[in-house]
Short mmCIF file of C-alpha atoms in Angstrom, two decimals:
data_model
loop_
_atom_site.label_atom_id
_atom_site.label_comp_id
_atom_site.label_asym_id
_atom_site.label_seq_id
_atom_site.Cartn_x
_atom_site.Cartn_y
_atom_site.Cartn_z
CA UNK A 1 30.64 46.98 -66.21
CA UNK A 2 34.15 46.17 -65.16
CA UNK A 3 35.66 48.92 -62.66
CA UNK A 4 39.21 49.71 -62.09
CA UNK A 5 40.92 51.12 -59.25
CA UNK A 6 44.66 53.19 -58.90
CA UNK A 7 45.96 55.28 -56.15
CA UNK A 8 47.14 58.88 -57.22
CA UNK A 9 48.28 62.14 -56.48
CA UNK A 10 45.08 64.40 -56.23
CA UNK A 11 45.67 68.15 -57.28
CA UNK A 12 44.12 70.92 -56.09
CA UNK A 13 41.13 72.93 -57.30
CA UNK A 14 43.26 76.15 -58.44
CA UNK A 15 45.91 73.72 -60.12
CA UNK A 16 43.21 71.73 -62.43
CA UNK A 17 41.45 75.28 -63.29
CA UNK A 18 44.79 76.61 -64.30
CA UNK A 19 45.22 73.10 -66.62
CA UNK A 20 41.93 73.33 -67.53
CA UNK A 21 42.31 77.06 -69.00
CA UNK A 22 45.99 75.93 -70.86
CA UNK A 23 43.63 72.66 -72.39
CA UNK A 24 41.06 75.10 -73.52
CA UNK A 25 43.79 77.25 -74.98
CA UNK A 26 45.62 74.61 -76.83
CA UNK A 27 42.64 72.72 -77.96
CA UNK A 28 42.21 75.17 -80.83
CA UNK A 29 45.53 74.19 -81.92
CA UNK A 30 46.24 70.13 -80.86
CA UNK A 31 43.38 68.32 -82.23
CA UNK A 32 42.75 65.27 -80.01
CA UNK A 33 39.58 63.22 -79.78
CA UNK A 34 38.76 63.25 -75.89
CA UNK A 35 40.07 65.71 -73.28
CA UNK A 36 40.76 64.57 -70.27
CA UNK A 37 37.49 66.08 -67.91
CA UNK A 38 39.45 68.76 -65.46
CA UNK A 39 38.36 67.27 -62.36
CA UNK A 40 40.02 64.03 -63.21
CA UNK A 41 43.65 65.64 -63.78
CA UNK A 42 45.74 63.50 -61.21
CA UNK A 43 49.11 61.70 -60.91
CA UNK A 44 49.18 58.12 -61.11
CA UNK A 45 51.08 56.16 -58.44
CA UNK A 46 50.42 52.81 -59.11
CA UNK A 47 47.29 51.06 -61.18
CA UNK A 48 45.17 47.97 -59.12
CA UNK A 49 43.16 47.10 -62.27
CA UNK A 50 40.23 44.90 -61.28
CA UNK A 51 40.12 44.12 -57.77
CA UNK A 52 38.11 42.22 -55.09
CA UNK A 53 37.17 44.09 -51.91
CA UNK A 54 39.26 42.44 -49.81
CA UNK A 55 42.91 42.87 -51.74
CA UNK A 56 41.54 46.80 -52.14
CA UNK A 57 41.04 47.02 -48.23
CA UNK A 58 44.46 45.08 -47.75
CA UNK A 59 46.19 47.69 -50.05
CA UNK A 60 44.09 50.70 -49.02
CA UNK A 61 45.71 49.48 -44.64
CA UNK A 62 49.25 49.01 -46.26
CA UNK A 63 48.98 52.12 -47.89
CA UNK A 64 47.62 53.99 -44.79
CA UNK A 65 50.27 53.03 -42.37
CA UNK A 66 53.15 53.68 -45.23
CA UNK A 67 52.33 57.19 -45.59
CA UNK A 68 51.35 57.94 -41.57
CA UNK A 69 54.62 60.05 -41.34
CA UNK A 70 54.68 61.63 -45.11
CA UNK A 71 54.59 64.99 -45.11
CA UNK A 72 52.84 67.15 -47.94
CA UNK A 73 55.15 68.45 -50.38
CA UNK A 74 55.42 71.24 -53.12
CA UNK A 75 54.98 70.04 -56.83
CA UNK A 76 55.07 71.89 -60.33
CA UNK A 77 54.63 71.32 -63.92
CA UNK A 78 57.46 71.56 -66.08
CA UNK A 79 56.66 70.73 -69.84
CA UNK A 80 53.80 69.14 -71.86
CA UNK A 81 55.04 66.09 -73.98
CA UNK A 82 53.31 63.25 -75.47
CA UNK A 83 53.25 59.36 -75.82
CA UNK A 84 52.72 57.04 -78.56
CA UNK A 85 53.76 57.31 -82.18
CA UNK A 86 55.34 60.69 -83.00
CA UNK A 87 53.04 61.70 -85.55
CA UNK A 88 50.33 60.41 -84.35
CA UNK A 89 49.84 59.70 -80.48
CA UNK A 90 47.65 58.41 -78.45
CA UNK A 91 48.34 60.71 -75.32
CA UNK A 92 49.34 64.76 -74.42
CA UNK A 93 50.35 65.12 -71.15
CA UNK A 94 52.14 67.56 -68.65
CA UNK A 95 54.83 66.28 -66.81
CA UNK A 96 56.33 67.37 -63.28
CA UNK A 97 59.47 69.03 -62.11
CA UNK A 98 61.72 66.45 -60.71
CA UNK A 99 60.84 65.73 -57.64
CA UNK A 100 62.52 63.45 -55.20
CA UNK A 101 59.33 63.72 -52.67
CA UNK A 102 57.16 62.69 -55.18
CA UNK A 103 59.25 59.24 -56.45
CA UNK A 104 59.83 58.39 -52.26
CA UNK A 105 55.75 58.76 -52.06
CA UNK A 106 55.09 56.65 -55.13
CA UNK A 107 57.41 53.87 -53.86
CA UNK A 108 55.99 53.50 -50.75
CA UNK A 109 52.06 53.41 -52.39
CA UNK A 110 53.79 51.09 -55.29
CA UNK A 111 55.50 48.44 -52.53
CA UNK A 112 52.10 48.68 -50.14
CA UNK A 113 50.10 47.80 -53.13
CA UNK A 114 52.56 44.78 -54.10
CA UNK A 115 52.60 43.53 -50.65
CA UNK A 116 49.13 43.36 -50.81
CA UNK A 117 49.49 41.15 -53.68
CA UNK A 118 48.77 43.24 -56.66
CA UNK A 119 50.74 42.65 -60.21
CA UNK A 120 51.53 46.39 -61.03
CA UNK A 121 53.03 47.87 -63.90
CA UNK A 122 57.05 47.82 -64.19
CA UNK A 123 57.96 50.49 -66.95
CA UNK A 124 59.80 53.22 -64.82
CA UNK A 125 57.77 56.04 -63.20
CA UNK A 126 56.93 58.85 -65.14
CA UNK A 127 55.67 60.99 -63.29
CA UNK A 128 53.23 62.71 -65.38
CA UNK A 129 49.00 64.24 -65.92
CA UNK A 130 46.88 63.08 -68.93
CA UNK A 131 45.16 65.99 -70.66
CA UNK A 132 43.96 64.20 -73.64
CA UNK A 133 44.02 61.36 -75.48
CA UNK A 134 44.03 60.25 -79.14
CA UNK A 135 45.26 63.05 -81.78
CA UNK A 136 42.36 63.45 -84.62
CA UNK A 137 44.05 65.77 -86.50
CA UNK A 138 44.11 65.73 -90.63
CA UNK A 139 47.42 66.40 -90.68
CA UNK A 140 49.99 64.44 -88.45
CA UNK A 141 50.86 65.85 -84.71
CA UNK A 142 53.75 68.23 -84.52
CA UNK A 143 55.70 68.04 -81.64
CA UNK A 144 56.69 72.32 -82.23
CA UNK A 145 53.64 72.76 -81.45
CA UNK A 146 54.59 72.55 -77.86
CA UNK A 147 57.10 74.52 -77.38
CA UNK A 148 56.10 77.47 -79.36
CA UNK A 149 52.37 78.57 -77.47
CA UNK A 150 53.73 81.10 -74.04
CA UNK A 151 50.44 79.44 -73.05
CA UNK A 152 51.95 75.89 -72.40
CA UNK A 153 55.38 76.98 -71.15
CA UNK A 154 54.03 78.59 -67.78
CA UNK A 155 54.64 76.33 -65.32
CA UNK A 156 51.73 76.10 -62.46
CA UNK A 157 52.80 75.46 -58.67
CA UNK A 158 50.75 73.37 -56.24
CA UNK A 159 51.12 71.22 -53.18
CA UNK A 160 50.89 67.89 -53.28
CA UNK A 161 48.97 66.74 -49.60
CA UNK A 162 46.84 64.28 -51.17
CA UNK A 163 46.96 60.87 -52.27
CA UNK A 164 43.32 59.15 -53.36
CA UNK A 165 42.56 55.93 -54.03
CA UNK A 166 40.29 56.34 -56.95
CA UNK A 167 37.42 54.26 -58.66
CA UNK A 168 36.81 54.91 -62.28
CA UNK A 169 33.09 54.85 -63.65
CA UNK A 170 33.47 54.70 -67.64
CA UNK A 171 29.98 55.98 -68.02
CA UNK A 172 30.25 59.44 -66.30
CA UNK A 173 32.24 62.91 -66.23
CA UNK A 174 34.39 63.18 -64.40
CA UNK A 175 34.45 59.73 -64.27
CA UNK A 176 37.10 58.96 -61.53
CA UNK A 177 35.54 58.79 -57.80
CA UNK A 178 37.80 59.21 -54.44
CA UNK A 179 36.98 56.10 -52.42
CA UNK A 180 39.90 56.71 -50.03
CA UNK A 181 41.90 60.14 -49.18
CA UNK A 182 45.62 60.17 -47.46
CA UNK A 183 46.26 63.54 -46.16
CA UNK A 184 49.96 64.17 -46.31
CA UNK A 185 51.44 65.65 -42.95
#
């Protein structure tokens, strides 16, 4: 089985229990086919794909020395939203407050990982944490959904001192594995 590999911001334990009681809450409500196992909630800085051990030890060194002087820095969510067709899409996510910390850590992870010779993804960065994928409802999505529960409107606070290079193992839950951890300053 093909695995693939992507460096992220890692939340903390209090943050994904706090997402995983707003999921449980809205799940009564926003009917989508897989949620997103709590323990994998993270924010995705740039995505290797398939790679050979060498170009993933040659990123995993650039990445290293580009974040030696980062310091850890304060994140929160700010709205859940969703991608793919309107009525129907394909993921439900919660976003971030802007952050400029959080765009000058993902360039520095993005450029180490290009350097090291990877073809990443070139849509802008949006910031953002999948919570489920797929809507399965019998009736299309609707987007008011999201803006009228109190339960999704509360934003949750956290730091953000981590950034993981994760492995992801299709057959298992949680099925993303920390192979290397960058502790922010």
């Amino acid at each position: 089985m093909q695995t693939h590999y992507f460096f992220a911001v890692r939340l903390p334990d209090d943050a994904k229990e706090k997402l995983k009681l707003k999921c449980e809450a809205a799940a009564g409500m926003l009917e989508f086919q897989k949620w997103v196992h709590y323990q994998d909630y993270h924010i995705t800085l740039a995505f290797l794909g398939n790679a050979g051990k060498d170009q993933l030890q040659h990123a995993a060194r650039l990445v290293r020395k580009a974040l030696e002087e980062e310091e850890a820095f304060s994140l929160s969510t700010s709205r859940f939203g969703v991608f793919g067709k309107p009525d129907q899409p394909r993921i439900f996510w919660s976003d971030t407050a802007a952050q400029p910390r959080l765009a000058e850590v993902r360039k520095k992870v993005f450029d180490a990982c290009k350097e090291a010779g990877f073809q990443l993804e070139t849509r802008p960065f949006k910031p953002h944490i999948t919570l489920a994928r797929k809507w399965a409802g019998s009736s299309p999505f609707e987007p008011d959904l999201l803006g009228n529960e109190s339960v999704l409107t509360e934003t949750i606070s956290f730091p953000a001192a981590e950034v993981v290079l994760y492995q992801t193992h299709m057959d298992r839950s949680p099925k993303y594995e920390a192979i290397e951890v960058y502790t922010l300053k």
